[in-house]
Short mmCIF file of N, CA, C and O in Angstrom, two decimals:
data_model
loop_
_atom_site.label_atom_id
_atom_site.label_comp_id
_atom_site.label_asym_id
_atom_site.label_seq_id
_atom_site.Cartn_x
_atom_site.Cartn_y
_atom_site.Cartn_z
N UNK A 773 15.02 -18.96 -22.88
CA UNK A 773 14.09 -19.64 -22.00
C UNK A 773 14.39 -19.31 -20.54
O UNK A 773 13.50 -19.28 -19.72
N UNK A 774 15.69 -19.06 -20.24
CA UNK A 774 16.07 -18.73 -18.87
C UNK A 774 15.47 -17.42 -18.41
O UNK A 774 15.08 -17.27 -17.25
N UNK A 775 15.40 -16.45 -19.32
CA UNK A 775 14.80 -15.15 -18.99
C UNK A 775 13.32 -15.28 -18.68
O UNK A 775 12.81 -14.63 -17.76
N UNK A 776 12.63 -16.13 -19.45
CA UNK A 776 11.20 -16.35 -19.21
C UNK A 776 10.99 -17.01 -17.85
O UNK A 776 10.09 -16.64 -17.10
N UNK A 777 11.84 -17.98 -17.53
CA UNK A 777 11.75 -18.68 -16.23
C UNK A 777 12.00 -17.67 -15.09
O UNK A 777 11.29 -17.67 -14.09
N UNK A 778 12.99 -16.82 -15.29
CA UNK A 778 13.31 -15.79 -14.29
C UNK A 778 12.13 -14.84 -14.10
O UNK A 778 11.77 -14.47 -13.00
N UNK A 779 11.48 -14.46 -15.22
CA UNK A 779 10.31 -13.58 -15.18
C UNK A 779 9.17 -14.24 -14.40
O UNK A 779 8.51 -13.60 -13.59
N UNK A 780 8.92 -15.51 -14.66
CA UNK A 780 7.81 -16.21 -14.00
C UNK A 780 7.99 -16.32 -12.49
O UNK A 780 7.02 -16.30 -11.75
N UNK A 781 9.22 -16.44 -12.05
CA UNK A 781 9.46 -16.67 -10.63
C UNK A 781 9.90 -15.43 -9.88
O UNK A 781 10.37 -15.53 -8.75
N UNK A 782 9.75 -14.27 -10.49
CA UNK A 782 10.03 -13.03 -9.78
C UNK A 782 9.01 -12.84 -8.68
O UNK A 782 7.84 -13.22 -8.82
N UNK A 783 9.40 -12.26 -7.59
CA UNK A 783 8.52 -12.09 -6.44
C UNK A 783 7.26 -11.30 -6.74
O UNK A 783 6.17 -11.65 -6.30
N UNK A 784 7.36 -10.24 -7.52
CA UNK A 784 6.19 -9.40 -7.79
C UNK A 784 5.12 -10.16 -8.57
O UNK A 784 3.94 -9.99 -8.31
N UNK A 785 5.52 -10.99 -9.51
CA UNK A 785 4.57 -11.73 -10.31
C UNK A 785 3.82 -12.74 -9.45
O UNK A 785 2.61 -12.88 -9.56
N UNK A 786 4.54 -13.43 -8.59
CA UNK A 786 3.91 -14.40 -7.70
C UNK A 786 2.98 -13.69 -6.72
O UNK A 786 1.85 -14.13 -6.48
N UNK A 787 3.42 -12.57 -6.17
CA UNK A 787 2.58 -11.79 -5.26
C UNK A 787 1.30 -11.33 -5.96
O UNK A 787 0.21 -11.38 -5.38
N UNK A 788 1.43 -10.89 -7.19
CA UNK A 788 0.27 -10.45 -7.96
C UNK A 788 -0.69 -11.60 -8.20
O UNK A 788 -1.90 -11.44 -8.07
N UNK A 789 -0.16 -12.76 -8.55
CA UNK A 789 -1.02 -13.93 -8.78
C UNK A 789 -1.77 -14.32 -7.51
O UNK A 789 -2.97 -14.60 -7.55
N UNK A 790 -1.08 -14.30 -6.39
CA UNK A 790 -1.73 -14.62 -5.12
C UNK A 790 -2.80 -13.58 -4.80
O UNK A 790 -3.91 -13.91 -4.37
N UNK A 791 -2.49 -12.31 -5.04
CA UNK A 791 -3.47 -11.24 -4.77
C UNK A 791 -4.71 -11.39 -5.63
O UNK A 791 -5.83 -11.18 -5.15
N UNK A 792 -4.55 -11.79 -6.89
CA UNK A 792 -5.70 -11.98 -7.77
C UNK A 792 -6.57 -13.12 -7.28
O UNK A 792 -7.79 -13.02 -7.21
N UNK A 793 -5.94 -14.23 -6.89
CA UNK A 793 -6.70 -15.39 -6.41
C UNK A 793 -7.42 -15.05 -5.11
O UNK A 793 -8.61 -15.34 -4.95
N UNK A 794 -6.72 -14.42 -4.18
CA UNK A 794 -7.34 -14.05 -2.90
C UNK A 794 -8.42 -13.00 -3.12
O UNK A 794 -9.48 -13.05 -2.50
N UNK A 795 -8.19 -12.05 -4.04
CA UNK A 795 -9.20 -11.04 -4.35
C UNK A 795 -10.46 -11.66 -4.93
O UNK A 795 -11.57 -11.26 -4.59
N UNK A 796 -10.30 -12.64 -5.81
CA UNK A 796 -11.47 -13.32 -6.38
C UNK A 796 -12.23 -14.07 -5.30
O UNK A 796 -13.47 -14.03 -5.26
N UNK A 797 -11.50 -14.73 -4.41
CA UNK A 797 -12.16 -15.45 -3.31
C UNK A 797 -12.88 -14.46 -2.38
O UNK A 797 -13.99 -14.73 -1.93
N UNK A 798 -12.25 -13.32 -2.13
CA UNK A 798 -12.87 -12.32 -1.26
C UNK A 798 -14.11 -11.73 -1.93
O UNK A 798 -15.12 -11.48 -1.28
N UNK A 799 -14.03 -11.51 -3.25
CA UNK A 799 -15.21 -11.02 -3.99
C UNK A 799 -16.37 -11.98 -3.88
O UNK A 799 -17.52 -11.58 -3.69
N UNK A 800 -16.07 -13.26 -3.99
CA UNK A 800 -17.11 -14.28 -3.84
C UNK A 800 -17.68 -14.27 -2.42
O UNK A 800 -18.89 -14.40 -2.22
N UNK A 801 -16.81 -14.08 -1.44
CA UNK A 801 -17.25 -14.01 -0.05
C UNK A 801 -18.18 -12.82 0.18
O UNK A 801 -19.23 -12.96 0.81
N UNK A 802 -17.82 -11.66 -0.34
CA UNK A 802 -18.66 -10.47 -0.19
C UNK A 802 -20.00 -10.66 -0.90
O UNK A 802 -21.05 -10.29 -0.37
N UNK A 803 -19.97 -11.23 -2.10
CA UNK A 803 -21.20 -11.49 -2.85
C UNK A 803 -22.13 -12.41 -2.07
O UNK A 803 -23.33 -12.14 -1.93
N UNK A 804 -21.58 -13.50 -1.53
CA UNK A 804 -22.39 -14.44 -0.76
C UNK A 804 -22.90 -13.81 0.54
O UNK A 804 -24.03 -14.05 0.96
N UNK A 805 -22.07 -12.99 1.18
CA UNK A 805 -22.48 -12.29 2.40
C UNK A 805 -23.64 -11.35 2.09
O UNK A 805 -24.63 -11.28 2.83
N UNK A 806 -23.53 -10.65 0.97
CA UNK A 806 -24.59 -9.73 0.56
C UNK A 806 -25.88 -10.48 0.27
O UNK A 806 -26.95 -10.08 0.72
N UNK A 807 -25.76 -11.57 -0.47
CA UNK A 807 -26.95 -12.36 -0.82
C UNK A 807 -27.59 -12.99 0.42
O UNK A 807 -28.81 -13.01 0.54
N UNK A 808 -26.76 -13.49 1.33
CA UNK A 808 -27.27 -14.22 2.49
C UNK A 808 -27.78 -13.32 3.61
O UNK A 808 -28.73 -13.68 4.31
N UNK A 809 -27.14 -12.18 3.82
CA UNK A 809 -27.48 -11.37 4.98
C UNK A 809 -28.00 -9.97 4.65
O UNK A 809 -28.98 -9.51 5.21
N UNK A 810 -27.30 -9.27 3.76
CA UNK A 810 -27.63 -7.87 3.53
C UNK A 810 -28.93 -7.71 2.73
O UNK A 810 -29.78 -6.90 3.10
N UNK A 811 -29.09 -8.46 1.65
CA UNK A 811 -30.31 -8.36 0.85
C UNK A 811 -31.55 -8.67 1.68
O UNK A 811 -32.53 -7.92 1.64
N UNK A 812 -31.55 -9.76 2.47
CA UNK A 812 -32.73 -9.99 3.33
C UNK A 812 -32.93 -8.89 4.37
O UNK A 812 -34.07 -8.54 4.69
N UNK A 813 -31.82 -8.33 4.88
CA UNK A 813 -31.93 -7.25 5.86
C UNK A 813 -32.56 -6.01 5.22
O UNK A 813 -33.43 -5.37 5.82
N UNK A 814 -32.17 -5.69 4.01
CA UNK A 814 -32.75 -4.55 3.29
C UNK A 814 -34.24 -4.80 3.06
O UNK A 814 -35.07 -3.93 3.28
N UNK A 815 -34.57 -5.99 2.61
CA UNK A 815 -35.97 -6.34 2.34
C UNK A 815 -36.80 -6.31 3.61
O UNK A 815 -37.97 -5.95 3.59
N UNK A 816 -36.20 -6.69 4.73
CA UNK A 816 -36.90 -6.71 6.01
C UNK A 816 -37.34 -5.31 6.44
O UNK A 816 -38.45 -5.12 6.91
N UNK A 817 -36.46 -4.33 6.24
CA UNK A 817 -36.76 -2.98 6.71
C UNK A 817 -37.47 -2.10 5.69
O UNK A 817 -38.30 -1.31 6.04
N UNK A 818 -37.12 -2.23 4.42
CA UNK A 818 -37.71 -1.28 3.48
C UNK A 818 -38.17 -1.90 2.18
O UNK A 818 -38.49 -1.18 1.25
N UNK A 819 -38.17 -3.20 2.10
CA UNK A 819 -38.53 -3.82 0.84
C UNK A 819 -37.38 -3.73 -0.13
O UNK A 819 -36.45 -2.95 0.06
N UNK A 820 -37.40 -4.51 -1.15
CA UNK A 820 -36.32 -4.48 -2.13
C UNK A 820 -36.59 -3.33 -3.10
O UNK A 820 -37.63 -3.29 -3.74
N UNK A 821 -35.64 -2.39 -3.21
CA UNK A 821 -35.86 -1.27 -4.12
C UNK A 821 -35.88 -1.77 -5.57
O UNK A 821 -34.95 -2.43 -6.01
N UNK A 822 -36.96 -1.49 -6.28
CA UNK A 822 -37.08 -1.95 -7.66
C UNK A 822 -37.69 -0.84 -8.50
O UNK A 822 -38.89 -0.60 -8.47
N UNK A 823 -36.83 -0.16 -9.21
CA UNK A 823 -37.26 0.91 -10.09
C UNK A 823 -36.97 0.56 -11.55
O UNK A 823 -36.87 1.44 -12.40
N UNK A 824 -36.84 -0.75 -11.83
CA UNK A 824 -36.42 -1.18 -13.16
C UNK A 824 -37.42 -0.81 -14.25
O UNK A 824 -37.05 -0.74 -15.42
N UNK A 825 -38.65 -0.56 -13.90
CA UNK A 825 -39.65 -0.23 -14.91
C UNK A 825 -39.62 1.25 -15.31
O UNK A 825 -40.27 1.66 -16.26
N UNK A 826 -38.88 2.07 -14.57
CA UNK A 826 -38.78 3.50 -14.90
C UNK A 826 -37.95 3.69 -16.17
O UNK A 826 -36.87 3.11 -16.31
N UNK A 827 -38.45 4.50 -17.04
CA UNK A 827 -37.72 4.79 -18.27
C UNK A 827 -38.22 6.10 -18.85
O UNK A 827 -39.26 6.62 -18.45
N UNK A 828 -37.44 6.62 -19.77
CA UNK A 828 -37.84 7.83 -20.47
C UNK A 828 -37.69 7.56 -21.96
O UNK A 828 -36.76 6.87 -22.38
N UNK A 829 -38.61 8.06 -22.74
CA UNK A 829 -38.58 7.81 -24.17
C UNK A 829 -38.37 9.13 -24.91
O UNK A 829 -39.11 10.09 -24.72
N UNK A 830 -37.35 9.15 -25.74
CA UNK A 830 -37.07 10.31 -26.58
C UNK A 830 -37.07 9.81 -28.02
O UNK A 830 -36.30 8.93 -28.37
N UNK A 831 -37.98 10.37 -28.79
CA UNK A 831 -38.23 9.89 -30.17
C UNK A 831 -38.61 8.42 -30.09
O UNK A 831 -39.54 8.06 -29.40
N UNK A 832 -37.87 7.57 -30.76
CA UNK A 832 -38.17 6.14 -30.72
C UNK A 832 -37.20 5.38 -29.82
O UNK A 832 -37.20 4.15 -29.82
N UNK A 833 -36.39 6.09 -29.06
CA UNK A 833 -35.38 5.45 -28.21
C UNK A 833 -35.83 5.50 -26.76
O UNK A 833 -36.19 6.55 -26.24
N UNK A 834 -35.76 4.34 -26.10
CA UNK A 834 -36.12 4.24 -24.68
C UNK A 834 -34.86 4.17 -23.84
O UNK A 834 -33.95 3.39 -24.13
N UNK A 835 -34.80 4.98 -22.78
CA UNK A 835 -33.68 4.98 -21.85
C UNK A 835 -34.18 4.42 -20.52
O UNK A 835 -34.84 5.12 -19.75
N UNK A 836 -33.85 3.15 -20.20
CA UNK A 836 -34.33 2.54 -18.96
C UNK A 836 -33.46 2.92 -17.77
O UNK A 836 -32.70 2.11 -17.24
N UNK A 837 -33.56 4.16 -17.32
CA UNK A 837 -32.73 4.65 -16.23
C UNK A 837 -33.07 3.98 -14.90
O UNK A 837 -32.28 4.01 -13.96
N UNK A 838 -34.21 3.35 -14.78
CA UNK A 838 -34.60 2.68 -13.55
C UNK A 838 -33.69 1.52 -13.19
O UNK A 838 -33.47 1.24 -12.01
N UNK A 839 -33.16 0.85 -14.20
CA UNK A 839 -32.23 -0.26 -13.95
C UNK A 839 -31.00 0.28 -13.23
O UNK A 839 -30.54 -0.28 -12.22
N UNK A 840 -30.47 1.39 -13.74
CA UNK A 840 -29.30 2.00 -13.10
C UNK A 840 -29.65 2.51 -11.71
O UNK A 840 -28.89 2.33 -10.77
N UNK A 841 -30.80 3.13 -11.56
CA UNK A 841 -31.22 3.67 -10.27
C UNK A 841 -31.34 2.56 -9.22
O UNK A 841 -30.86 2.71 -8.09
N UNK A 842 -31.93 1.43 -9.59
CA UNK A 842 -32.06 0.30 -8.68
C UNK A 842 -30.68 -0.22 -8.28
O UNK A 842 -30.42 -0.47 -7.10
N UNK A 843 -29.79 -0.36 -9.25
CA UNK A 843 -28.43 -0.84 -8.95
C UNK A 843 -27.67 0.14 -8.07
O UNK A 843 -26.96 -0.26 -7.15
N UNK A 844 -27.82 1.43 -8.34
CA UNK A 844 -27.12 2.44 -7.55
C UNK A 844 -27.60 2.45 -6.10
O UNK A 844 -26.79 2.53 -5.17
N UNK A 845 -28.91 2.35 -5.88
CA UNK A 845 -29.45 2.33 -4.52
C UNK A 845 -28.98 1.08 -3.80
O UNK A 845 -28.54 1.14 -2.64
N UNK A 846 -29.05 -0.07 -4.47
CA UNK A 846 -28.60 -1.32 -3.86
C UNK A 846 -27.11 -1.26 -3.52
O UNK A 846 -26.69 -1.71 -2.46
N UNK A 847 -26.32 -0.70 -4.44
CA UNK A 847 -24.89 -0.56 -4.18
C UNK A 847 -24.62 0.32 -2.97
O UNK A 847 -23.82 -0.02 -2.11
N UNK A 848 -25.31 1.45 -2.90
CA UNK A 848 -25.09 2.38 -1.79
C UNK A 848 -25.45 1.73 -0.45
O UNK A 848 -24.69 1.80 0.50
N UNK A 849 -26.60 1.10 -0.39
CA UNK A 849 -27.04 0.45 0.85
C UNK A 849 -26.06 -0.66 1.23
O UNK A 849 -25.66 -0.79 2.40
N UNK A 850 -25.66 -1.47 0.25
CA UNK A 850 -24.71 -2.55 0.51
C UNK A 850 -23.37 -2.01 0.98
O UNK A 850 -22.79 -2.52 1.94
N UNK A 851 -22.88 -0.95 0.35
CA UNK A 851 -21.60 -0.37 0.74
C UNK A 851 -21.64 0.16 2.16
O UNK A 851 -20.69 -0.03 2.93
N UNK A 852 -22.73 0.81 2.53
CA UNK A 852 -22.86 1.34 3.89
C UNK A 852 -22.86 0.20 4.90
O UNK A 852 -22.15 0.24 5.92
N UNK A 853 -23.62 -0.84 4.63
CA UNK A 853 -23.71 -1.95 5.57
C UNK A 853 -22.38 -2.69 5.66
O UNK A 853 -21.91 -3.01 6.76
N UNK A 854 -21.74 -2.96 4.52
CA UNK A 854 -20.44 -3.65 4.55
C UNK A 854 -19.41 -2.80 5.29
O UNK A 854 -18.60 -3.33 6.05
N UNK A 855 -19.45 -1.49 5.11
CA UNK A 855 -18.50 -0.62 5.82
C UNK A 855 -18.67 -0.76 7.32
O UNK A 855 -17.69 -0.93 8.04
N UNK A 856 -19.90 -0.68 7.81
CA UNK A 856 -20.12 -0.70 9.25
C UNK A 856 -20.03 -2.10 9.86
O UNK A 856 -19.72 -2.23 11.04
N UNK A 857 -20.27 -3.14 9.06
CA UNK A 857 -20.23 -4.50 9.60
C UNK A 857 -18.86 -5.17 9.39
O UNK A 857 -18.44 -5.98 10.21
N UNK A 858 -18.15 -4.83 8.31
CA UNK A 858 -16.89 -5.51 8.01
C UNK A 858 -15.69 -4.56 8.14
O UNK A 858 -14.76 -4.84 8.89
N UNK A 859 -15.70 -3.46 7.41
CA UNK A 859 -14.52 -2.60 7.32
C UNK A 859 -14.18 -1.93 8.64
O UNK A 859 -13.04 -1.99 9.11
N UNK A 860 -15.13 -1.28 9.26
CA UNK A 860 -14.88 -0.55 10.50
C UNK A 860 -14.41 -1.47 11.63
O UNK A 860 -13.38 -1.19 12.26
N UNK A 861 -15.10 -2.60 11.91
CA UNK A 861 -14.60 -3.50 12.96
C UNK A 861 -13.21 -4.07 12.64
O UNK A 861 -12.38 -4.21 13.54
N UNK A 862 -12.95 -4.37 11.37
CA UNK A 862 -11.63 -4.91 11.00
C UNK A 862 -10.55 -3.86 11.23
O UNK A 862 -9.48 -4.17 11.75
N UNK A 863 -10.82 -2.62 10.87
CA UNK A 863 -9.84 -1.54 11.08
C UNK A 863 -9.57 -1.33 12.57
O UNK A 863 -8.42 -1.14 12.98
N UNK A 864 -10.62 -1.40 13.38
CA UNK A 864 -10.44 -1.25 14.83
C UNK A 864 -9.61 -2.39 15.39
O UNK A 864 -8.75 -2.19 16.25
N UNK A 865 -9.86 -3.61 14.91
CA UNK A 865 -9.11 -4.78 15.37
C UNK A 865 -7.64 -4.67 14.99
O UNK A 865 -6.75 -4.91 15.83
N UNK A 866 -7.36 -4.27 13.76
CA UNK A 866 -5.98 -4.10 13.32
C UNK A 866 -5.29 -3.01 14.12
O UNK A 866 -4.14 -3.14 14.53
N UNK A 867 -5.99 -1.91 14.36
CA UNK A 867 -5.43 -0.82 15.17
C UNK A 867 -5.11 -1.29 16.57
O UNK A 867 -4.06 -0.98 17.12
N UNK A 868 -6.00 -2.08 17.15
CA UNK A 868 -5.79 -2.60 18.51
C UNK A 868 -4.60 -3.55 18.54
O UNK A 868 -3.78 -3.51 19.46
N UNK A 869 -4.48 -4.42 17.53
CA UNK A 869 -3.37 -5.38 17.49
C UNK A 869 -2.04 -4.69 17.23
O UNK A 869 -1.02 -5.08 17.78
N UNK A 870 -2.03 -3.67 16.38
CA UNK A 870 -0.80 -2.95 16.07
C UNK A 870 -0.44 -1.94 17.14
O UNK A 870 0.70 -1.46 17.18
N UNK A 871 -1.35 -1.60 18.02
CA UNK A 871 -1.09 -0.61 19.05
C UNK A 871 -0.06 -1.03 20.07
O UNK A 871 0.55 -0.22 20.73
N UNK A 872 0.17 -2.34 20.18
CA UNK A 872 1.11 -2.84 21.18
C UNK A 872 2.53 -2.94 20.63
O UNK A 872 3.44 -3.26 21.37
N UNK A 873 2.72 -2.66 19.34
CA UNK A 873 4.05 -2.71 18.76
C UNK A 873 4.83 -1.48 19.18
O UNK A 873 4.29 -0.39 19.31
N UNK A 874 6.11 -1.68 19.36
CA UNK A 874 6.98 -0.57 19.73
C UNK A 874 7.25 0.30 18.50
O UNK A 874 7.49 -0.21 17.41
N UNK A 875 7.20 1.60 18.68
CA UNK A 875 7.42 2.52 17.57
C UNK A 875 8.87 2.43 17.11
O UNK A 875 9.79 2.29 17.91
N UNK A 876 9.08 2.51 15.80
CA UNK A 876 10.43 2.49 15.24
C UNK A 876 10.85 3.87 14.73
O UNK A 876 12.01 4.08 14.45
N UNK A 877 9.89 4.78 14.59
CA UNK A 877 10.20 6.13 14.13
C UNK A 877 9.47 7.16 14.99
O UNK A 877 8.51 6.84 15.68
N UNK A 878 9.96 8.38 14.91
CA UNK A 878 9.33 9.50 15.62
C UNK A 878 9.52 10.76 14.80
O UNK A 878 10.26 10.76 13.82
N UNK A 879 8.86 11.83 15.20
CA UNK A 879 8.98 13.10 14.47
C UNK A 879 10.19 13.87 14.95
O UNK A 879 10.47 13.94 16.15
N UNK A 880 10.86 14.50 14.00
CA UNK A 880 11.93 15.43 14.34
C UNK A 880 11.26 16.68 14.92
O UNK A 880 10.31 17.20 14.33
N UNK A 881 11.74 17.18 16.06
CA UNK A 881 11.09 18.36 16.65
C UNK A 881 11.27 19.63 15.82
O UNK A 881 10.48 20.56 15.94
N UNK A 882 12.26 19.65 14.93
CA UNK A 882 12.52 20.84 14.13
C UNK A 882 11.74 20.84 12.81
O UNK A 882 10.99 21.77 12.54
N UNK A 883 11.89 19.77 12.01
CA UNK A 883 11.28 19.78 10.67
C UNK A 883 10.08 18.84 10.55
O UNK A 883 9.46 18.77 9.50
N UNK A 884 9.77 18.11 11.61
CA UNK A 884 8.62 17.20 11.69
C UNK A 884 8.70 16.02 10.73
O UNK A 884 7.70 15.37 10.45
N UNK A 885 9.89 15.69 10.23
CA UNK A 885 10.09 14.50 9.40
C UNK A 885 10.19 13.28 10.30
O UNK A 885 10.53 13.38 11.47
N UNK A 886 9.92 12.12 9.73
CA UNK A 886 10.03 10.87 10.47
C UNK A 886 11.49 10.45 10.53
O UNK A 886 12.16 10.35 9.51
N UNK A 887 12.00 10.20 11.75
CA UNK A 887 13.38 9.75 11.94
C UNK A 887 13.36 8.52 12.85
O UNK A 887 12.41 8.32 13.61
N UNK A 888 14.40 7.68 12.80
CA UNK A 888 14.46 6.53 13.69
C UNK A 888 14.41 6.95 15.15
O UNK A 888 14.89 8.03 15.53
N UNK A 889 13.85 6.11 15.99
CA UNK A 889 13.68 6.42 17.40
C UNK A 889 15.02 6.71 18.08
O UNK A 889 15.14 7.63 18.88
N UNK A 890 16.06 5.94 17.74
CA UNK A 890 17.36 6.09 18.41
C UNK A 890 18.28 7.09 17.74
O UNK A 890 19.44 7.22 18.12
N UNK A 891 17.78 7.83 16.75
CA UNK A 891 18.62 8.79 16.03
C UNK A 891 19.07 9.91 16.95
O UNK A 891 18.33 10.35 17.82
N UNK A 892 20.30 10.39 16.72
CA UNK A 892 20.84 11.51 17.48
C UNK A 892 20.85 12.79 16.65
O UNK A 892 21.07 13.86 17.15
N UNK A 893 20.59 12.63 15.34
CA UNK A 893 20.57 13.77 14.42
C UNK A 893 19.55 13.47 13.34
O UNK A 893 19.46 12.36 12.84
N UNK A 894 18.77 14.49 12.97
CA UNK A 894 17.77 14.33 11.91
C UNK A 894 18.46 14.20 10.56
O UNK A 894 19.37 14.97 10.25
N UNK A 895 18.07 13.21 9.79
CA UNK A 895 18.70 13.01 8.48
C UNK A 895 18.25 14.06 7.46
O UNK A 895 18.85 14.20 6.41
N UNK A 896 17.20 14.81 7.74
CA UNK A 896 16.68 15.79 6.79
C UNK A 896 17.19 17.20 7.08
O UNK A 896 17.68 17.88 6.20
N UNK A 897 17.07 17.64 8.32
CA UNK A 897 17.47 19.02 8.64
C UNK A 897 18.76 19.06 9.47
O UNK A 897 19.25 20.13 9.76
N UNK A 898 19.28 17.93 9.85
CA UNK A 898 20.53 17.74 10.60
C UNK A 898 20.54 18.34 12.00
O UNK A 898 21.60 18.48 12.59
N UNK A 899 19.39 18.67 12.54
CA UNK A 899 19.36 19.17 13.91
C UNK A 899 19.66 18.02 14.87
O UNK A 899 19.31 16.87 14.60
N UNK A 900 20.34 18.31 15.97
CA UNK A 900 20.63 17.28 16.96
C UNK A 900 19.36 17.00 17.77
O UNK A 900 18.67 17.93 18.20
N UNK A 901 19.07 15.74 17.99
CA UNK A 901 17.92 15.33 18.78
C UNK A 901 18.36 14.28 19.78
O UNK A 901 19.32 13.52 19.53
N UNK A 902 17.69 14.22 20.91
CA UNK A 902 17.98 13.19 21.90
C UNK A 902 17.25 11.90 21.52
O UNK A 902 16.10 11.95 21.10
N UNK A 903 17.92 10.75 21.66
CA UNK A 903 17.18 9.50 21.46
C UNK A 903 16.05 9.42 22.47
O UNK A 903 16.12 10.00 23.56
N UNK A 904 14.98 8.73 22.14
CA UNK A 904 13.80 8.71 23.01
C UNK A 904 14.08 8.11 24.38
O UNK A 904 13.47 8.50 25.35
N UNK A 905 15.03 7.18 24.48
CA UNK A 905 15.31 6.61 25.80
C UNK A 905 16.06 7.59 26.68
O UNK A 905 16.17 7.40 27.88
N UNK A 906 16.61 8.69 26.11
CA UNK A 906 17.27 9.73 26.90
C UNK A 906 16.44 11.00 27.00
O UNK A 906 16.82 11.93 27.68
N UNK A 907 15.31 11.04 26.32
CA UNK A 907 14.50 12.25 26.32
C UNK A 907 13.82 12.43 27.67
O UNK A 907 13.42 11.46 28.31
N UNK A 908 13.70 13.67 28.14
CA UNK A 908 13.02 13.92 29.41
C UNK A 908 11.54 13.56 29.32
O UNK A 908 10.92 13.74 28.28
N UNK A 909 10.97 13.08 30.40
CA UNK A 909 9.56 12.67 30.41
C UNK A 909 8.63 13.82 30.60
O UNK A 909 8.89 14.82 31.12
#
């Protein structure tokens, strides 16, 4: 029973559980955002794409490809709008907030590997390098 308890309280399992819960909440948020704002915006400019009645019949079997086509167009339009309204501004904000942090690594001038800022020797190619606070401007 102790092993099971240890398994349940491992950091990765708890992190995964939190990620699933937050992911589900975020999925609900995106769905509601799409329903509330994006779908009306699409309808406002071009009408709601509806190709559900399109199908092809081979022998006695009907292939309703219009359902897929309608979903694919809606997905593409939604993805484009979410990218430009949510993803791009969020990435810019994160970049702006992280831009003020002091760098902890830099490139080795010889092998271009990442080394600590205050390193005096590259850990990969062993070339001597000046720490950045002693480097010429």
